Every structure is written in structure tokens, then in C-alpha cells.
CSV table of C-alpha atoms in Angstrom, one decimal:
chain,number,residue,atom,x,y,z
U,12,UNK,CA,-2.5,-104.5,16.3
U,13,UNK,CA,-0.6,-103.4,19.9
U,14,UNK,CA,1.0,-100.5,18.7
U,15,UNK,CA,-2.5,-99.0,18.0
U,16,UNK,CA,-2.5,-95.7,20.6
U,17,UNK,CA,-4.9,-93.8,19.1
U,18,UNK,CA,-8.3,-95.1,16.4
U,19,UNK,CA,-9.8,-92.6,14.9
U,20,UNK,CA,-13.8,-93.5,14.6
U,21,UNK,CA,-15.8,-91.9,11.4
U,22,UNK,CA,-19.2,-91.6,13.2
U,23,UNK,CA,-22.9,-91.5,10.9
U,24,UNK,CA,-25.2,-89.5,12.6
U,25,UNK,CA,-27.8,-91.0,10.2
U,26,UNK,CA,-26.8,-94.7,11.6
U,27,UNK,CA,-27.2,-94.0,15.4
U,28,UNK,CA,-26.6,-97.7,15.3
U,29,UNK,CA,-22.5,-97.0,15.6
U,30,UNK,CA,-21.3,-100.1,14.2
U,31,UNK,CA,-17.9,-98.7,13.8
U,32,UNK,CA,-17.9,-97.3,17.3
U,33,UNK,CA,-18.6,-100.9,18.4
U,34,UNK,CA,-15.4,-102.3,17.0
U,35,UNK,CA,-12.9,-99.5,17.4
U,36,UNK,CA,-14.2,-99.9,21.4
U,37,UNK,CA,-14.0,-103.7,21.3
U,38,UNK,CA,-10.2,-103.1,20.1
U,39,UNK,CA,-9.4,-100.1,22.1
U,40,UNK,CA,-10.6,-102.6,25.4
U,41,UNK,CA,-7.6,-104.5,24.2
U,42,UNK,CA,-4.9,-102.2,22.9
U,43,UNK,CA,-6.0,-99.2,25.9
U,44,UNK,CA,-6.2,-97.1,22.7
U,45,UNK,CA,-7.9,-93.4,22.8
U,46,UNK,CA,-10.8,-93.4,20.8
U,47,UNK,CA,-11.2,-90.1,18.4
U,48,UNK,CA,-14.8,-89.5,17.3
U,49,UNK,CA,-15.1,-87.6,14.0
U,50,UNK,CA,-18.7,-86.5,12.7
U,51,UNK,CA,-17.6,-85.4,8.9
U,52,UNK,CA,-20.5,-82.6,8.0
U,53,UNK,CA,-19.9,-78.9,7.1
U,54,UNK,CA,-23.8,-78.4,7.8
U,55,UNK,CA,-25.5,-79.7,10.8
U,56,UNK,CA,-24.8,-79.4,14.5
U,57,UNK,CA,-23.8,-82.6,16.2
U,58,UNK,CA,-21.8,-81.3,19.3
U,59,UNK,CA,-24.8,-82.8,22.0
U,60,UNK,CA,-24.5,-86.2,20.3
U,61,UNK,CA,-20.9,-86.4,20.2
U,62,UNK,CA,-20.8,-84.9,23.8
U,63,UNK,CA,-23.6,-87.3,24.6
U,64,UNK,CA,-21.1,-90.4,23.5
U,65,UNK,CA,-18.4,-89.0,25.2
U,66,UNK,CA,-19.9,-89.0,28.2
U,67,UNK,CA,-21.1,-92.6,28.2
U,68,UNK,CA,-17.5,-94.0,27.0
U,69,UNK,CA,-16.0,-92.0,29.3
U,70,UNK,CA,-18.1,-93.5,32.3
U,71,UNK,CA,-17.2,-97.0,30.7
U,72,UNK,CA,-13.5,-96.4,31.3
U,73,UNK,CA,-12.4,-95.0,27.6
U,74,UNK,CA,-10.4,-92.4,26.8
U,75,UNK,CA,-12.2,-90.3,24.4
U,76,UNK,CA,-12.3,-86.9,22.1
U,77,UNK,CA,-15.0,-85.9,19.4
U,78,UNK,CA,-14.8,-83.7,16.6
U,79,UNK,CA,-17.1,-82.2,13.9
U,80,UNK,CA,-15.2,-81.0,10.4
U,81,UNK,CA,-15.1,-80.7,6.7
U,82,UNK,CA,-12.5,-80.9,4.0
U,83,UNK,CA,-13.4,-80.5,0.3
U,84,UNK,CA,-15.1,-84.2,0.6
U,85,UNK,CA,-15.4,-87.1,3.4
U,86,UNK,CA,-12.2,-88.9,2.5
U,87,UNK,CA,-10.1,-86.0,2.6
U,88,UNK,CA,-11.7,-85.0,5.9
U,89,UNK,CA,-10.7,-88.3,7.4
U,90,UNK,CA,-7.2,-88.4,6.3
U,91,UNK,CA,-6.8,-84.7,7.2
U,92,UNK,CA,-7.8,-85.5,10.7
U,93,UNK,CA,-6.1,-88.8,10.6
U,94,UNK,CA,-2.8,-87.3,9.9
U,95,UNK,CA,-3.7,-83.8,12.7
U,96,UNK,CA,-4.5,-86.4,15.4
U,97,UNK,CA,-2.1,-89.3,14.8
U,98,UNK,CA,-4.4,-92.3,14.4
U,99,UNK,CA,-2.8,-95.3,13.7
U,100,UNK,CA,-6.5,-96.9,12.9
U,101,UNK,CA,-9.4,-95.7,11.3
U,102,UNK,CA,-12.6,-97.3,11.7
U,103,UNK,CA,-15.8,-96.6,9.2
U,104,UNK,CA,-18.8,-98.0,8.6
U,105,UNK,CA,-18.8,-98.9,4.9
U,106,UNK,CA,-22.3,-97.7,3.1
U,107,UNK,CA,-22.6,-99.3,-0.6
U,108,UNK,CA,-23.1,-96.9,-3.0
U,109,UNK,CA,-25.8,-97.7,-5.6
U,110,UNK,CA,-24.7,-99.6,-8.7
U,111,UNK,CA,-25.7,-96.5,-11.2
U,112,UNK,CA,-23.7,-93.8,-8.8
U,113,UNK,CA,-20.6,-96.5,-8.5
U,114,UNK,CA,-20.3,-96.5,-12.3
U,115,UNK,CA,-19.9,-92.7,-13.1
U,116,UNK,CA,-18.1,-92.4,-9.7
U,117,UNK,CA,-15.3,-93.9,-7.4
U,118,UNK,CA,-17.3,-94.1,-4.3
U,119,UNK,CA,-15.8,-92.5,-1.1
U,120,UNK,CA,-15.0,-95.7,0.6
U,121,UNK,CA,-12.8,-96.8,-2.3
U,122,UNK,CA,-10.9,-93.3,-2.2
U,123,UNK,CA,-10.2,-93.6,1.4
U,124,UNK,CA,-8.9,-96.9,1.0
U,125,UNK,CA,-6.5,-95.7,-1.4
U,126,UNK,CA,-5.4,-92.7,0.0
U,127,UNK,CA,-5.5,-93.3,3.8
U,128,UNK,CA,-1.4,-93.3,5.1
U,129,UNK,CA,-2.7,-95.9,7.6
U,130,UNK,CA,-4.7,-99.0,8.2
U,131,UNK,CA,-8.3,-98.8,7.7
U,132,UNK,CA,-10.9,-101.4,9.1
U,133,UNK,CA,-14.2,-101.4,7.0
U,134,UNK,CA,-17.4,-102.4,9.0
U,135,UNK,CA,-19.9,-103.8,7.3
U,136,UNK,CA,-21.9,-106.2,9.6
U,137,UNK,CA,-22.9,-106.2,13.2
U,138,UNK,CA,-22.1,-110.0,13.6
U,139,UNK,CA,-20.0,-110.6,16.6
U,140,UNK,CA,-16.5,-110.9,16.1
U,141,UNK,CA,-16.3,-113.5,18.9
U,142,UNK,CA,-15.3,-117.1,18.6
U,143,UNK,CA,-15.5,-116.3,14.7
U,144,UNK,CA,-12.7,-117.1,11.7
U,145,UNK,CA,-10.5,-114.6,10.7
U,146,UNK,CA,-9.0,-114.5,6.9
U,147,UNK,CA,-5.8,-112.9,6.1
U,148,UNK,CA,-5.1,-112.8,2.1
U,149,UNK,CA,-1.8,-112.8,0.8
U,150,UNK,CA,-0.1,-113.1,-2.8
U,151,UNK,CA,2.7,-115.3,-2.2
U,152,UNK,CA,3.1,-115.0,-5.9
U,153,UNK,CA,4.9,-111.8,-5.3
U,154,UNK,CA,7.6,-112.4,-3.2
U,155,UNK,CA,9.5,-108.9,-3.0
U,156,UNK,CA,11.1,-107.7,-0.3
U,157,UNK,CA,7.9,-105.2,-0.1
U,158,UNK,CA,5.1,-107.8,-0.5
U,159,UNK,CA,7.3,-110.2,2.1
U,160,UNK,CA,6.8,-107.3,4.4
U,161,UNK,CA,3.4,-106.6,3.7
U,162,UNK,CA,2.6,-110.4,4.1
U,163,UNK,CA,4.0,-110.6,7.7
U,164,UNK,CA,2.2,-107.2,8.5
U,165,UNK,CA,-1.3,-109.1,7.3
U,166,UNK,CA,-0.9,-112.3,8.6
U,167,UNK,CA,0.7,-110.7,12.1
U,168,UNK,CA,-2.8,-108.3,12.3
U,169,UNK,CA,-4.9,-111.4,11.4
U,170,UNK,CA,-3.4,-113.1,14.6
U,171,UNK,CA,-3.8,-109.9,16.9
U,172,UNK,CA,-7.7,-110.1,15.6
U,173,UNK,CA,-8.1,-113.8,16.4
U,174,UNK,CA,-6.9,-113.1,19.6
U,175,UNK,CA,-8.5,-110.4,20.9
U,176,UNK,CA,-11.9,-112.3,19.3
U,177,UNK,CA,-10.9,-115.5,20.7
U,178,UNK,CA,-11.2,-116.7,17.2
U,179,UNK,CA,-9.2,-118.9,14.2
U,180,UNK,CA,-6.8,-117.5,12.0
U,181,UNK,CA,-7.1,-118.8,8.4
U,182,UNK,CA,-5.0,-117.7,5.5
U,183,UNK,CA,-5.7,-118.1,1.6
U,184,UNK,CA,-3.9,-117.0,-1.4
U,185,UNK,CA,-4.8,-117.1,-4.9
U,186,UNK,CA,-3.0,-118.7,-7.8
U,187,UNK,CA,-3.3,-118.6,-11.5
U,188,UNK,CA,-5.0,-121.1,-14.1
U,189,UNK,CA,-2.8,-123.7,-15.3
U,190,UNK,CA,-1.5,-122.4,-18.9
U,191,UNK,CA,-0.1,-124.9,-21.1
U,192,UNK,CA,1.5,-121.9,-23.0
U,193,UNK,CA,3.7,-121.0,-19.9
U,194,UNK,CA,7.2,-120.6,-20.1
U,195,UNK,CA,8.0,-122.3,-17.1
U,196,UNK,CA,6.4,-126.2,-16.9
U,197,UNK,CA,5.4,-125.2,-13.5
U,198,UNK,CA,2.2,-123.2,-14.5
U,199,UNK,CA,1.3,-125.9,-16.9
U,200,UNK,CA,-0.5,-128.3,-14.2
U,201,UNK,CA,-2.8,-127.1,-11.8
U,202,UNK,CA,-1.1,-129.5,-9.3
U,203,UNK,CA,2.7,-128.1,-9.3
U,204,UNK,CA,1.3,-124.8,-9.2
U,205,UNK,CA,-0.3,-125.3,-6.1
U,206,UNK,CA,2.7,-127.2,-4.7
U,207,UNK,CA,4.6,-124.3,-5.7
U,208,UNK,CA,2.6,-121.6,-3.7
U,209,UNK,CA,2.4,-123.7,-0.9
U,210,UNK,CA,6.4,-124.2,-0.8
U,211,UNK,CA,6.2,-120.4,-0.6
U,212,UNK,CA,3.8,-120.2,2.4
U,213,UNK,CA,6.1,-123.0,4.7
U,214,UNK,CA,8.3,-120.0,6.2
U,215,UNK,CA,5.1,-118.2,7.2
U,216,UNK,CA,3.8,-121.4,8.2
U,217,UNK,CA,6.5,-122.0,10.6
U,218,UNK,CA,6.8,-118.5,11.9
U,219,UNK,CA,3.1,-117.9,12.8
U,220,UNK,CA,2.3,-121.7,13.3
U,221,UNK,CA,-0.5,-122.1,10.4
U,222,UNK,CA,-1.5,-125.5,9.8
U,223,UNK,CA,-2.0,-127.0,6.4
U,224,UNK,CA,-5.7,-127.1,7.5
U,225,UNK,CA,-5.6,-123.3,7.9
U,226,UNK,CA,-3.9,-122.5,4.6
U,227,UNK,CA,-6.2,-122.4,1.6
U,228,UNK,CA,-4.1,-122.3,-1.6
U,229,UNK,CA,-6.9,-121.5,-4.1
U,230,UNK,CA,-7.0,-121.5,-8.1
U,231,UNK,CA,-8.5,-118.3,-9.4
U,232,UNK,CA,-8.7,-114.5,-9.3
U,233,UNK,CA,-8.1,-113.1,-5.7
U,234,UNK,CA,-11.5,-110.6,-6.2
U,235,UNK,CA,-13.5,-114.2,-6.7
U,236,UNK,CA,-11.7,-116.7,-4.3
U,237,UNK,CA,-11.5,-114.3,-1.5
U,238,UNK,CA,-14.9,-113.5,-0.9
U,239,UNK,CA,-15.9,-117.2,-1.6
U,240,UNK,CA,-13.6,-118.5,1.1
U,241,UNK,CA,-14.8,-115.8,3.3
U,242,UNK,CA,-18.5,-117.0,2.8
U,243,UNK,CA,-17.3,-120.9,3.3
U,244,UNK,CA,-15.6,-119.9,6.6
U,245,UNK,CA,-17.9,-117.3,8.0
U,246,UNK,CA,-15.6,-115.1,8.5
U,247,UNK,CA,-16.1,-112.4,11.0
U,248,UNK,CA,-13.0,-110.1,9.6
U,249,UNK,CA,-11.0,-110.7,6.2
U,250,UNK,CA,-7.4,-108.9,6.3
U,251,UNK,CA,-6.0,-108.0,3.3
U,252,UNK,CA,-3.2,-105.7,1.5
U,253,UNK,CA,-2.1,-103.2,-1.2
U,254,UNK,CA,1.3,-101.8,-1.8
U,255,UNK,CA,0.3,-99.4,-4.6
U,256,UNK,CA,1.3,-95.9,-3.9
U,257,UNK,CA,-1.3,-94.5,-5.9
U,258,UNK,CA,-4.5,-96.6,-6.9
U,259,UNK,CA,-4.6,-100.3,-5.1
U,260,UNK,CA,-2.9,-102.8,-7.1
U,261,UNK,CA,0.3,-105.0,-6.5
U,262,UNK,CA,-0.8,-106.9,-3.0
U,263,UNK,CA,-3.7,-107.6,-4.6
U,264,UNK,CA,-3.6,-107.0,-8.5
U,265,UNK,CA,-5.7,-104.1,-10.2
U,266,UNK,CA,-8.3,-102.7,-7.9
U,267,UNK,CA,-9.2,-106.0,-6.3
U,268,UNK,CA,-9.2,-104.7,-2.6
U,269,UNK,CA,-12.1,-102.4,-3.8
U,270,UNK,CA,-13.9,-105.2,-5.3
U,271,UNK,CA,-13.0,-107.1,-2.6
U,272,UNK,CA,-14.7,-104.5,-0.3
U,273,UNK,CA,-18.1,-104.7,-2.1
U,274,UNK,CA,-18.2,-109.0,-2.3
U,275,UNK,CA,-17.1,-109.8,0.9
U,276,UNK,CA,-19.8,-110.3,3.8
U,277,UNK,CA,-17.4,-109.7,6.5
U,278,UNK,CA,-15.7,-106.3,8.0
U,279,UNK,CA,-12.5,-105.6,6.2
U,280,UNK,CA,-9.3,-104.7,7.4
U,281,UNK,CA,-6.7,-103.1,4.8
U,282,UNK,CA,-3.3,-102.4,5.2
U,283,UNK,CA,-0.2,-101.4,3.6
U,284,UNK,CA,3.7,-101.3,3.9
U,285,UNK,CA,5.7,-98.4,5.5
U,286,UNK,CA,7.1,-97.0,2.3
U,287,UNK,CA,3.6,-96.8,0.6
U,288,UNK,CA,2.1,-94.7,4.3
U,289,UNK,CA,5.2,-92.9,4.0
U,290,UNK,CA,4.3,-91.5,0.3
U,291,UNK,CA,0.9,-90.9,1.2
U,292,UNK,CA,1.5,-89.2,4.2
U,293,UNK,CA,3.8,-86.8,2.2
U,294,UNK,CA,0.7,-86.6,-0.3
U,295,UNK,CA,-1.1,-85.3,2.4
U,296,UNK,CA,1.5,-82.9,3.6
U,297,UNK,CA,1.8,-81.2,0.3
U,298,UNK,CA,-1.9,-80.1,0.2
């Protein structure tokens, strides 16, 4: 996270407690990043409020700029500004949709996770990060180069957050339920599946100094076991990834990242590999 030079903070005038800004200030305090405050609204004028925020932040020693903008919808507005301002991280408070609306329409926060060409931190709680557990979720069942690079990024960011929060990093990987019909006998017994997954974790355990006690190899669907482990650990932040070029799949199969976003009680940082970010940047440029 030391590479972060500019943070886009999505401001919500109707939620003045400013959870996103609180997290962004914590990160900027360590990385010396610039804060760009954005209000996504095509109607009301929020310039006075933004000016007050900017003055206060400047007095606290932060580098800050502000903007009010609107492009078609919420997620497109955020992505357009993120690209124009060259922001390396988007921080937004997660506001869950009601279940009926979610059944009919894809939530804006899900779309932001899918299409934003860069890391997105969704802030869900006002719980302090300091001294807490940080959970990094990886899928070691996928061992291709793109996934390995993503795993390294997820664990590295997890360590960075643990460092700035003076917390403890834990790593989780989910493995499939044993199937007697599996062609590979390894996948017929829980013990042999877990042993194989633990073996695949050895390289990043050695690289990032992750003890066996802080590595959790758990049987079950990722979208179920990740929130369960985060709850058990009382995680302050959960770091997850996606390798999908359109939609979220791959690193966490199906729409796991989206489902996990709603199920988790912690803040959520979602990462993508460089190739996916480049592809999404091309899509933005074509609009």
C-alpha cells in the first residue's frame, strides 16, 4: 500500500459520520497519500460542505482536493473520476440495498467492484482497525500465474494493513468437500485435500512468514467460510481478489466477492491483477 499516492474518497452528504473518510485518513497518514473527496450528485450543491471538510483536513496536515460530479450513474461517476485523477485506491462506505431491490437490480457497490480499474475498500463498520485481525482470502486451488500474482498481492496488502493497524494477519483458503467419485484420489478424503492445500500454501507461508496457526485451510464454499472465519477472528478488514475481466469470478468462484461483501461484518478490500486492471481501463477509455 506504500505505492498509493492518491485516494478517491466517496463522500455521502446524507451519512455525515464519514466512515470512508475516517479509513482514508488512517491510510493517508501512513502513506502520505493525497485525498480527493468526491460527492456523486447531479442535483444539490455540496460545495460549502466540501470546502469545510477540505479546510479541516488541510489544517490536520493532509493534502486534499474536492469535486462534485455525475456521469450516468453512481459507479460510472466514481470510475470516471478515479481514472481522471489517477487515484490508486477507492474508499467508499458500503450501503446495503434492500433485498427486493437487490433481486431486481444489481447493486451499485457490486458494479463498482466489478468494473473499477483499481483496488476498492468498502467500509462497513466504524470499528477501529487498531490491534485487530486482518484476514486475507486466497484460492490456492487455482495455481496459474495470474492467481499466484493475485495471491501475492492479497497477502502483501493484508500485511500492509496489519502493519499500519498494528494488527495480526491471518490467511484463509477454502477447499472442496471430498467426493468419492473424484478421479484424483486426493479429493476423496478430507485429510488428503487439506494436506494438498496446505502444501500449496508453503511457498507464500515462507515468503510472508505466516505460521500454521495463522493459516486456515477450511472445507466449504468460499462465500460461506470466509465470512464465518472473519466473524470468528473478529476481523477488522478482509482482503479478497478477483481475476475476472467482466464480472467477478476466478479468484473466488462465481460472484463470491459480491456475496461475501454483503455477508461480512468487516471492512472489505477487493483487489485485481494488473492485466484485469489494464483491460478495465481500456473499457473506460472506450466509453
